[in-house]
Coordinates of C-alpha atoms in Angstrom, one line a residue:
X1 CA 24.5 118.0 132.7
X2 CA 25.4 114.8 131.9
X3 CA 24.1 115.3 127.8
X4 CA 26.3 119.0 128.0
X5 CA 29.6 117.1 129.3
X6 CA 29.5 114.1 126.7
X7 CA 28.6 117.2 124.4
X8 CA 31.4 119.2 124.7
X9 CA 33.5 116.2 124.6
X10 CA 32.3 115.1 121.4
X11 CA 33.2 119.0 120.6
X12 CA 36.6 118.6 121.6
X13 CA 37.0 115.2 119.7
X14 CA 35.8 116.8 116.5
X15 CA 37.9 119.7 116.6
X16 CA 40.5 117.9 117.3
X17 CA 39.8 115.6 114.2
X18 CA 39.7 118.7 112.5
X19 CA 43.0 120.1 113.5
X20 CA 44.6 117.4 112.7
X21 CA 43.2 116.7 108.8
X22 CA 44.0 120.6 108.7
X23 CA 47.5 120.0 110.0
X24 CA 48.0 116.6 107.6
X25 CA 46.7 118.9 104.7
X26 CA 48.7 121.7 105.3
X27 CA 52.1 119.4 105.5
X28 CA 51.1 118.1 102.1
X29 CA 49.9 121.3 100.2
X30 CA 52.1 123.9 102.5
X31 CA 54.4 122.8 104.6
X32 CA 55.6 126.1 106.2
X33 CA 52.3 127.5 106.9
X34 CA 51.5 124.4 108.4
X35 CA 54.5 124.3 110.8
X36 CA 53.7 128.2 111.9
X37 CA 50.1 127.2 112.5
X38 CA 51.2 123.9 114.3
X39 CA 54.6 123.5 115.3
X40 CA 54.5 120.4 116.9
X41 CA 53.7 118.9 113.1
X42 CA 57.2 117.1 112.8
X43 CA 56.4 115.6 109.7
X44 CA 56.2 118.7 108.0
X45 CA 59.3 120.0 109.5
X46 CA 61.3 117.8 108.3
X47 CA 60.2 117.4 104.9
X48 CA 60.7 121.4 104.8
X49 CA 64.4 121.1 106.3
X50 CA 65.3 118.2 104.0
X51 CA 64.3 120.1 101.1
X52 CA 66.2 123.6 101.6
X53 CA 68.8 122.8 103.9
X54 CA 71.5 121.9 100.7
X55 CA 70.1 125.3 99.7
X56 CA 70.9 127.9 102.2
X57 CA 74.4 128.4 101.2
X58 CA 73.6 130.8 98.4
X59 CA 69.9 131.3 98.9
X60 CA 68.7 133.9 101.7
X61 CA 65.0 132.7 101.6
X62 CA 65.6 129.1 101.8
X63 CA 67.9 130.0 105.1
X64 CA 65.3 132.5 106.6
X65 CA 62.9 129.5 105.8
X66 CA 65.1 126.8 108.1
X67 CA 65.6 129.2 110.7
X68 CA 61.7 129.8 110.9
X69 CA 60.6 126.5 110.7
X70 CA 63.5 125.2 112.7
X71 CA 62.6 127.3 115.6
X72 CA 58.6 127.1 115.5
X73 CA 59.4 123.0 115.3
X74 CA 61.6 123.6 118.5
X75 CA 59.1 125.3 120.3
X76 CA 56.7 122.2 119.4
X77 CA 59.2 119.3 119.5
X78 CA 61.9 120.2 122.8
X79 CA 63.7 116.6 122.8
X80 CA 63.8 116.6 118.8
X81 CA 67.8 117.5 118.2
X82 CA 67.2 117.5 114.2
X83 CA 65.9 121.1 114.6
X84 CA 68.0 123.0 117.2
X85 CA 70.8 121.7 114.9
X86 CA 69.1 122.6 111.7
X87 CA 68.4 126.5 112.5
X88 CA 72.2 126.3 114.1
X89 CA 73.1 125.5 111.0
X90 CA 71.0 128.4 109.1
X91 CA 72.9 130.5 111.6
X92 CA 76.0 129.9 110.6
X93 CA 76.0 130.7 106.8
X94 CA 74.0 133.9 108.2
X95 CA 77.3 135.0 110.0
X96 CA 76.2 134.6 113.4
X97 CA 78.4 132.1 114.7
X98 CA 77.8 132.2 118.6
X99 CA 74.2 131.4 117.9
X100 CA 75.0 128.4 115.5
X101 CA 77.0 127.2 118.0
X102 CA 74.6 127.9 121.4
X103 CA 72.1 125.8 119.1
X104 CA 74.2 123.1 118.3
X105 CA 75.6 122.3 121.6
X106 CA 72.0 122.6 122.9
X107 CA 71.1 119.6 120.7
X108 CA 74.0 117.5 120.7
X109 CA 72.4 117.7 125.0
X110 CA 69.7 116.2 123.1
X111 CA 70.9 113.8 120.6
X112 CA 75.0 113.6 121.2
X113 CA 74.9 111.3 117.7
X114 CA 73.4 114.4 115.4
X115 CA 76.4 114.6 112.8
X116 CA 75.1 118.4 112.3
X117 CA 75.2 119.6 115.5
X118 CA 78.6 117.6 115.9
X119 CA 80.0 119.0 112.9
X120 CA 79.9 123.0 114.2
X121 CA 80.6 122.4 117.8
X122 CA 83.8 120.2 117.2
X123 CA 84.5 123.0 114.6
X124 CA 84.6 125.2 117.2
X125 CA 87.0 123.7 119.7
X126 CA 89.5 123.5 116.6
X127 CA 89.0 126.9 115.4
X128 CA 89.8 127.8 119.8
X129 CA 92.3 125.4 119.5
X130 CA 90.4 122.7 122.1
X131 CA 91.6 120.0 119.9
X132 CA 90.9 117.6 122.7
X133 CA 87.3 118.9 122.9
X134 CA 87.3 118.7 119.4
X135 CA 88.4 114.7 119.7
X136 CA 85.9 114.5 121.9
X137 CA 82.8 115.3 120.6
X138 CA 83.5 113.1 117.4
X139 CA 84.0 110.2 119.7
X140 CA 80.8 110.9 121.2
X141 CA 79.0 111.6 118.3
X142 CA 80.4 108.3 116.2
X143 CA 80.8 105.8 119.3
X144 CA 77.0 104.7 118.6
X145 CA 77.0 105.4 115.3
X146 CA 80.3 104.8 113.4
X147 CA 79.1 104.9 110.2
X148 CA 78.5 108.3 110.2
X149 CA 81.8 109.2 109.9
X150 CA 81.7 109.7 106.2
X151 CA 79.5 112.7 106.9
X152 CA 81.9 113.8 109.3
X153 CA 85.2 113.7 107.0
X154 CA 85.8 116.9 106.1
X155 CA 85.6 117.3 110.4
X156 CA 88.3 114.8 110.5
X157 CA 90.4 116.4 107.8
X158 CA 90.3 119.5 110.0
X159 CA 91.3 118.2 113.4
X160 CA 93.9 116.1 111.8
X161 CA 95.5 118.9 109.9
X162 CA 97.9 120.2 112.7
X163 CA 100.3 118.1 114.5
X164 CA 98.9 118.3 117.6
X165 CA 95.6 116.8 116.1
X166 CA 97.4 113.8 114.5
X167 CA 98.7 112.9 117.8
X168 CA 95.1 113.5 119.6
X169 CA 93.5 111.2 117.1
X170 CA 96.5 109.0 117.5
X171 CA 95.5 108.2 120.7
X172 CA 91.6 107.2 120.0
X173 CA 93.6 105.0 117.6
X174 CA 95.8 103.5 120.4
X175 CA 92.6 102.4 122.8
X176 CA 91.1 101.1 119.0
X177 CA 87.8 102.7 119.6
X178 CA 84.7 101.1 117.5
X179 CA 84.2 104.3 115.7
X180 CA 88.1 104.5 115.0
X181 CA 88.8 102.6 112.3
X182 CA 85.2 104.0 109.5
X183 CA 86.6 107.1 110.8
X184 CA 90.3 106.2 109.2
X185 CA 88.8 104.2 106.1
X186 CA 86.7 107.7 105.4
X187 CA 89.6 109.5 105.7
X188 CA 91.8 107.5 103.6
X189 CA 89.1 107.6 101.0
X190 CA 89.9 111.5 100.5
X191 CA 92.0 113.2 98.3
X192 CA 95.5 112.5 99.9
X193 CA 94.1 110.8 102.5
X194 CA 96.5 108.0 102.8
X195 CA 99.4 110.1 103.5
X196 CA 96.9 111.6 106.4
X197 CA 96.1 108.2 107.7
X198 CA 100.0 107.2 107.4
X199 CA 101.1 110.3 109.5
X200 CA 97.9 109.5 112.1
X201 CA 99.1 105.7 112.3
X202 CA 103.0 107.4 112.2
X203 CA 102.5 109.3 115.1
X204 CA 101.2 106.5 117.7
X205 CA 103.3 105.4 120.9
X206 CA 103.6 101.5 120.2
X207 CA 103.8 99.3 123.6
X208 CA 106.7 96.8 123.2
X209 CA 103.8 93.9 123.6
X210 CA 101.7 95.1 121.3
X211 CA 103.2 96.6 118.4
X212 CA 101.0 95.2 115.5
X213 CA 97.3 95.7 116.3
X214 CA 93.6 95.8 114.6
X215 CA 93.7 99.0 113.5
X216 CA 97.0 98.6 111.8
X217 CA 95.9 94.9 110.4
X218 CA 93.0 96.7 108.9
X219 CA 94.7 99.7 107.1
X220 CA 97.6 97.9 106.0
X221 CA 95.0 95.8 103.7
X222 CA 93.4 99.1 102.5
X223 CA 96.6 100.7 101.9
X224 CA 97.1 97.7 99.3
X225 CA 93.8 97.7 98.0
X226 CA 94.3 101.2 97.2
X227 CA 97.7 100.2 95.5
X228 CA 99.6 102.4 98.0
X229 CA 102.1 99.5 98.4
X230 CA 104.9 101.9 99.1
X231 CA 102.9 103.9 101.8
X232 CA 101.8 100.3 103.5
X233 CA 105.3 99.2 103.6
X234 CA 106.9 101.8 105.2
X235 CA 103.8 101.6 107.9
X236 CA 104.8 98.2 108.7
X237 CA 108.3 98.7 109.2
X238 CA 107.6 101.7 111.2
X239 CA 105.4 99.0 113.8
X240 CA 107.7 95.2 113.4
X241 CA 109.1 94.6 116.6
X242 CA 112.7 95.5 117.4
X243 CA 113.3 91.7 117.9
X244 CA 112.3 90.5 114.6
X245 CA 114.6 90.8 111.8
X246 CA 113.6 92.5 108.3
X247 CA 114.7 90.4 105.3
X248 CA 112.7 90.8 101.7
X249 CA 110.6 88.1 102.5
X250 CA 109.4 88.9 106.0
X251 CA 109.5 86.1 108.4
X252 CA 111.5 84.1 105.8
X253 CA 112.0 81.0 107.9
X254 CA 108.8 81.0 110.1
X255 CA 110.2 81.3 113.1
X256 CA 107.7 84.0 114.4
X257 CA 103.9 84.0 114.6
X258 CA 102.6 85.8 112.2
X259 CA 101.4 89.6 112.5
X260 CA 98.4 88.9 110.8
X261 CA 99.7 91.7 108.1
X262 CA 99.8 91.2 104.5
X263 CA 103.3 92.5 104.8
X264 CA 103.8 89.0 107.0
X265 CA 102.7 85.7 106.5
X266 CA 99.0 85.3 105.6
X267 CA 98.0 81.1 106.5
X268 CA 94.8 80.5 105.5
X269 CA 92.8 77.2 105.3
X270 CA 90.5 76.3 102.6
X271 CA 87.8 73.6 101.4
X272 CA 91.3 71.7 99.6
X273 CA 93.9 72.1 102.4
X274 CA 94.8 72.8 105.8
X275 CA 97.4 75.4 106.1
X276 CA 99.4 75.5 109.4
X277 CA 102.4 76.8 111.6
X278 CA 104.5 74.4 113.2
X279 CA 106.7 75.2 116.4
X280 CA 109.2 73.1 117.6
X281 CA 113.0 72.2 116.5
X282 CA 111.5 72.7 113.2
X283 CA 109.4 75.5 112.3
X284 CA 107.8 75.2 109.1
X285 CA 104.1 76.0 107.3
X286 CA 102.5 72.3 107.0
X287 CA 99.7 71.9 104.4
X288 CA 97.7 69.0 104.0
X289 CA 95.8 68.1 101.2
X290 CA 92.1 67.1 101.2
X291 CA 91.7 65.0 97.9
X292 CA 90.2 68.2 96.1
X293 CA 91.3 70.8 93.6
X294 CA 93.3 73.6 94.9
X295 CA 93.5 77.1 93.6
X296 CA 95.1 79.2 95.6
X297 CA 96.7 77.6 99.1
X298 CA 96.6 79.6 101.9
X299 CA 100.0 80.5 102.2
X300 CA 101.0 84.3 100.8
X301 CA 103.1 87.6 101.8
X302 CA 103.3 91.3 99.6
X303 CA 107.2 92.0 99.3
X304 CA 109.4 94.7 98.8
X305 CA 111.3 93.9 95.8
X306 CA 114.7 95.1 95.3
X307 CA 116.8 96.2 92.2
X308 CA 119.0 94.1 90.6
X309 CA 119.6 90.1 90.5
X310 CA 117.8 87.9 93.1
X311 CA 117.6 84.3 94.2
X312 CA 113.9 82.5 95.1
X313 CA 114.1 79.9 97.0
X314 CA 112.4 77.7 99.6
X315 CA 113.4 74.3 101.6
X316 CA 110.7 72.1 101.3
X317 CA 110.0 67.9 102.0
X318 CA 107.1 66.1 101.0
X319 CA 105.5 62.8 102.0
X320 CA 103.5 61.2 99.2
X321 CA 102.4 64.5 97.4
X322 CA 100.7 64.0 94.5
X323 CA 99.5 66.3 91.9
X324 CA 97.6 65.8 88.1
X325 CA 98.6 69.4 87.7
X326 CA 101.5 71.4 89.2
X327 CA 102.0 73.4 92.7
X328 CA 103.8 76.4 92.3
X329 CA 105.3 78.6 94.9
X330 CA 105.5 82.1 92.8
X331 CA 106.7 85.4 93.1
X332 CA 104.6 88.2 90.9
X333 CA 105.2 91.7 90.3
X334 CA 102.3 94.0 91.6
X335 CA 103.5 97.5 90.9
X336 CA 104.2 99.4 88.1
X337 CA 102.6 96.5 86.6
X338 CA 101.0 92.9 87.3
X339 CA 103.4 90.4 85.7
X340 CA 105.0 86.8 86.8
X341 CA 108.3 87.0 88.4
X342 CA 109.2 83.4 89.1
X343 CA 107.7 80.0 89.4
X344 CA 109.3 77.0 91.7
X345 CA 107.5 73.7 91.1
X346 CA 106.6 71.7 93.7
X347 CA 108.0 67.9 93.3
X348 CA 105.8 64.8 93.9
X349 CA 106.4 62.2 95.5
X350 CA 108.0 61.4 99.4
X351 CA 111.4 63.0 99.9
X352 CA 113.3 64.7 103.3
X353 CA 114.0 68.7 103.1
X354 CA 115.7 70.2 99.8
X355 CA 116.5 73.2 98.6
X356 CA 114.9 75.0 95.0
X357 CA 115.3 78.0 93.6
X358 CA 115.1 79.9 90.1
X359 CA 117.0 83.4 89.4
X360 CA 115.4 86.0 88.8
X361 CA 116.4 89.5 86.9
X362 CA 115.1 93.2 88.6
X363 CA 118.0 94.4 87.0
X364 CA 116.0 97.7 85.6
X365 CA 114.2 98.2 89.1
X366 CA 111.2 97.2 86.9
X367 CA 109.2 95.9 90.0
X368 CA 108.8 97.1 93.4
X369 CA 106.6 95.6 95.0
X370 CA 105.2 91.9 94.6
X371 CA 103.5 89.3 96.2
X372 CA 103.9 85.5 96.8
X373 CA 101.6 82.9 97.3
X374 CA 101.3 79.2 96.7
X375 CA 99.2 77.8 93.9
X376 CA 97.4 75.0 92.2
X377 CA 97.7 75.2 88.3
X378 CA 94.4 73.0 88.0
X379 CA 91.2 73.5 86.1
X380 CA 89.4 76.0 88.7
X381 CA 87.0 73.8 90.5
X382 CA 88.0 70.5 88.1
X383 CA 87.5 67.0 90.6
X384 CA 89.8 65.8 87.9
X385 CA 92.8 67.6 89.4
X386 CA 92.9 66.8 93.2
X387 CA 95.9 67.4 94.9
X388 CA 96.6 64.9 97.9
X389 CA 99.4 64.5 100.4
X390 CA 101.6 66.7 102.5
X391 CA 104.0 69.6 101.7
X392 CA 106.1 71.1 104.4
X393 CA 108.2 74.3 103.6
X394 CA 110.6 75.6 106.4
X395 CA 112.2 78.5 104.3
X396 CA 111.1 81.2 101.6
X397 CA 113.7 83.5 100.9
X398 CA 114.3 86.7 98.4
X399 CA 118.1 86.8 98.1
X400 CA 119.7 90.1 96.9
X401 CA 123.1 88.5 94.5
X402 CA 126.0 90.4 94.8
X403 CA 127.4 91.8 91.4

């Protein structure tokens, strides 16, 4: 009895050694056969799927071939999403929508991250006009997995298409959600997708304490990335506080901390010197020099620039700058064209506040939109010109002239 039991258990062991090499074989030589004989062969699944699901737009068999294989791995694999959603998809380019979508909300039970399954259900919702459910499962299916909202654009250009979805999305935007802001930098990405992202952003309700947040911070530098300077701008004015006055240089005098936009002040320190905001019955940007070369200080904004004849200026005091090269505060020209505006040199030396400034001609409109920044005129990365000292600068100011 005891010789027939370890028998038959060496019997089962060998068959099921054999089954398997048979199933491992079959995955290699024939994966579809081998998925009909064993379904629970996931391996051979999903090579199958991988390899004819770009093709069942246009080709029958290869969609007959997901469905069949989808299903059989279903039957084999219950808690694998990957192919409920795969035959859901089959489904749908075989014009039977109401299964796609039974299928697809069946694994997103399983897997609420599977972009496929994701993709037809919040399709679904839009197309019943459920934009909220729509809103919904994309937040679900990107909240632990954000990145995956570049295979989810074309999603996101459909639920943002219609007013109503803007101001949906708007509101993901407004509690800045983790998956919020790859989902805006995919869609900005698009054809026209900045206008998209500018009528998204556009059509928040901004608190009076919080007008100027993250998500704005963040687009605002890809808007000027992208070179949509005149897209950015208007964004930015459309969020500044109703307190704060808009000159062309924003924030001219310092008086207000800055929004951490490009379109305000941008105070950076650096390895050569320490860039900071005073308060007090002077505010002013103070930046101490460390003995070292200097590139580019950390002190910059991207203006508007008017038409027509303008003053640069700034008020500045020193005490015992010194420089082997000069410091120049300058004002560039970004768009249509990268050019240099305007140049103020920085004096050396000790010396209480004063006031410099250099004309400059936009008669022709020529620029739009520029940028200014402070900057060392050294060899890059040359010990031989150091910069020491301290410059303070309480004003920097873009003045329209009167003709």
């Amino acid at each position: 009895m005891v010789r027939y039991l370890i028998g038959f258990a060496g019997l089962v062991m060998l068959c099921g050694i054999v089954w398997n090499a048979l199933s491992d074989a079959l995955a290699n030589s024939a994966p579809v056969q081998a998925v009909l004989i064993d379904p629970w062969n996931e391996k051979a699944a999903l090579a199958i799927l991988k390899s004819k699901i770009a093709k069942i737009a246009d080709d029958q068999t290869a969609r007959r071939t997901v469905l069949d294989t989808s299903m059989a791995a279903a039957v084999g694999n219950p808690i694998e999403s990957r192919f409920p959603s795969a035959a859901a998809v089959a489904y749908l380019y075989d014009n039977r929508p109401e299964r796609g979508v039974e299928l697809a909300s069946s694994a997103l039970k399983l897997d609420s991250t599977d972009h496929f399954a994701a993709n037809i259900v919040a399709r679904h919702h839009v197309v019943s006009g459920d934009v909220d459910g729509a809103i919904d499962v994309l937040s679900r299916a990107l909240r632990r997995n954000p990145s995956n909202a570049v295979t989810m654009v074309e999603l996101l250009r459909v639920v943002v298409e219609t007013k109503k979805g803007r101001t949906a999305f708007a509101r993901i935007l407004q509690e800045e959600a983790g998956w919020a802001l790859p989902a805006i930098r995919a869609l900005a990405d698009q054809d026209n997708g900045y206008e998209i992202v500018y009528d998204i952003l556009s059509a928040r309700e901004i608190e009076a304490d919080e007008r100027y947040g993250q998500i704005d911070r963040a687009i605002a530098y890809q808007f000027i990335k992208q070179g949509r300077f005149a897209l950015g701008f208007r964004h930015f004015l459309q969020q500044v506080p109703e307190s704060r006055p808009v000159s062309y240089v924003f924030n001219a005098d310092f008086a207000y901390e800055p929004l951490l936009s490009p379109w305000d002040w941008r105070l950076k320190s650096t390895s050569g010197a320490t860039v900071q905001r005073l308060a007090g019955e002077e505010t002013r940007v103070q930046i101490t020099f460390r003995d070292r070369p200097v590139n580019a200080v950390g002190l910059s904004q991207y203006v508007a620039i008017p038409p027509g004849a303008l003053d640069f200026s700034t008020e500045i005091r020193s005490s015992a700058f010194a420089a082997r090269k000069p410091l120049e505060l300058r004002l560039s020209c970004l768009e249509p064209k990268r050019s240099q505006l305007a140049s103020i040199e920085v004096p050396s030396g000790s010396y209480s506040w004063q006031r410099l400034q250099v004309s400059v001609d936009n008669s022709t409109a020529a620029c739009r939109y520029g940028f200014i920044n402070l900057v060392g005129t050294g060899v890059r990365g040359s010990f031989r010109d150091r910069y020491t000292g301290v410059v303070e600068l309480r004003t920097v100011e873009l003045t329209r002239l009167q003709n």
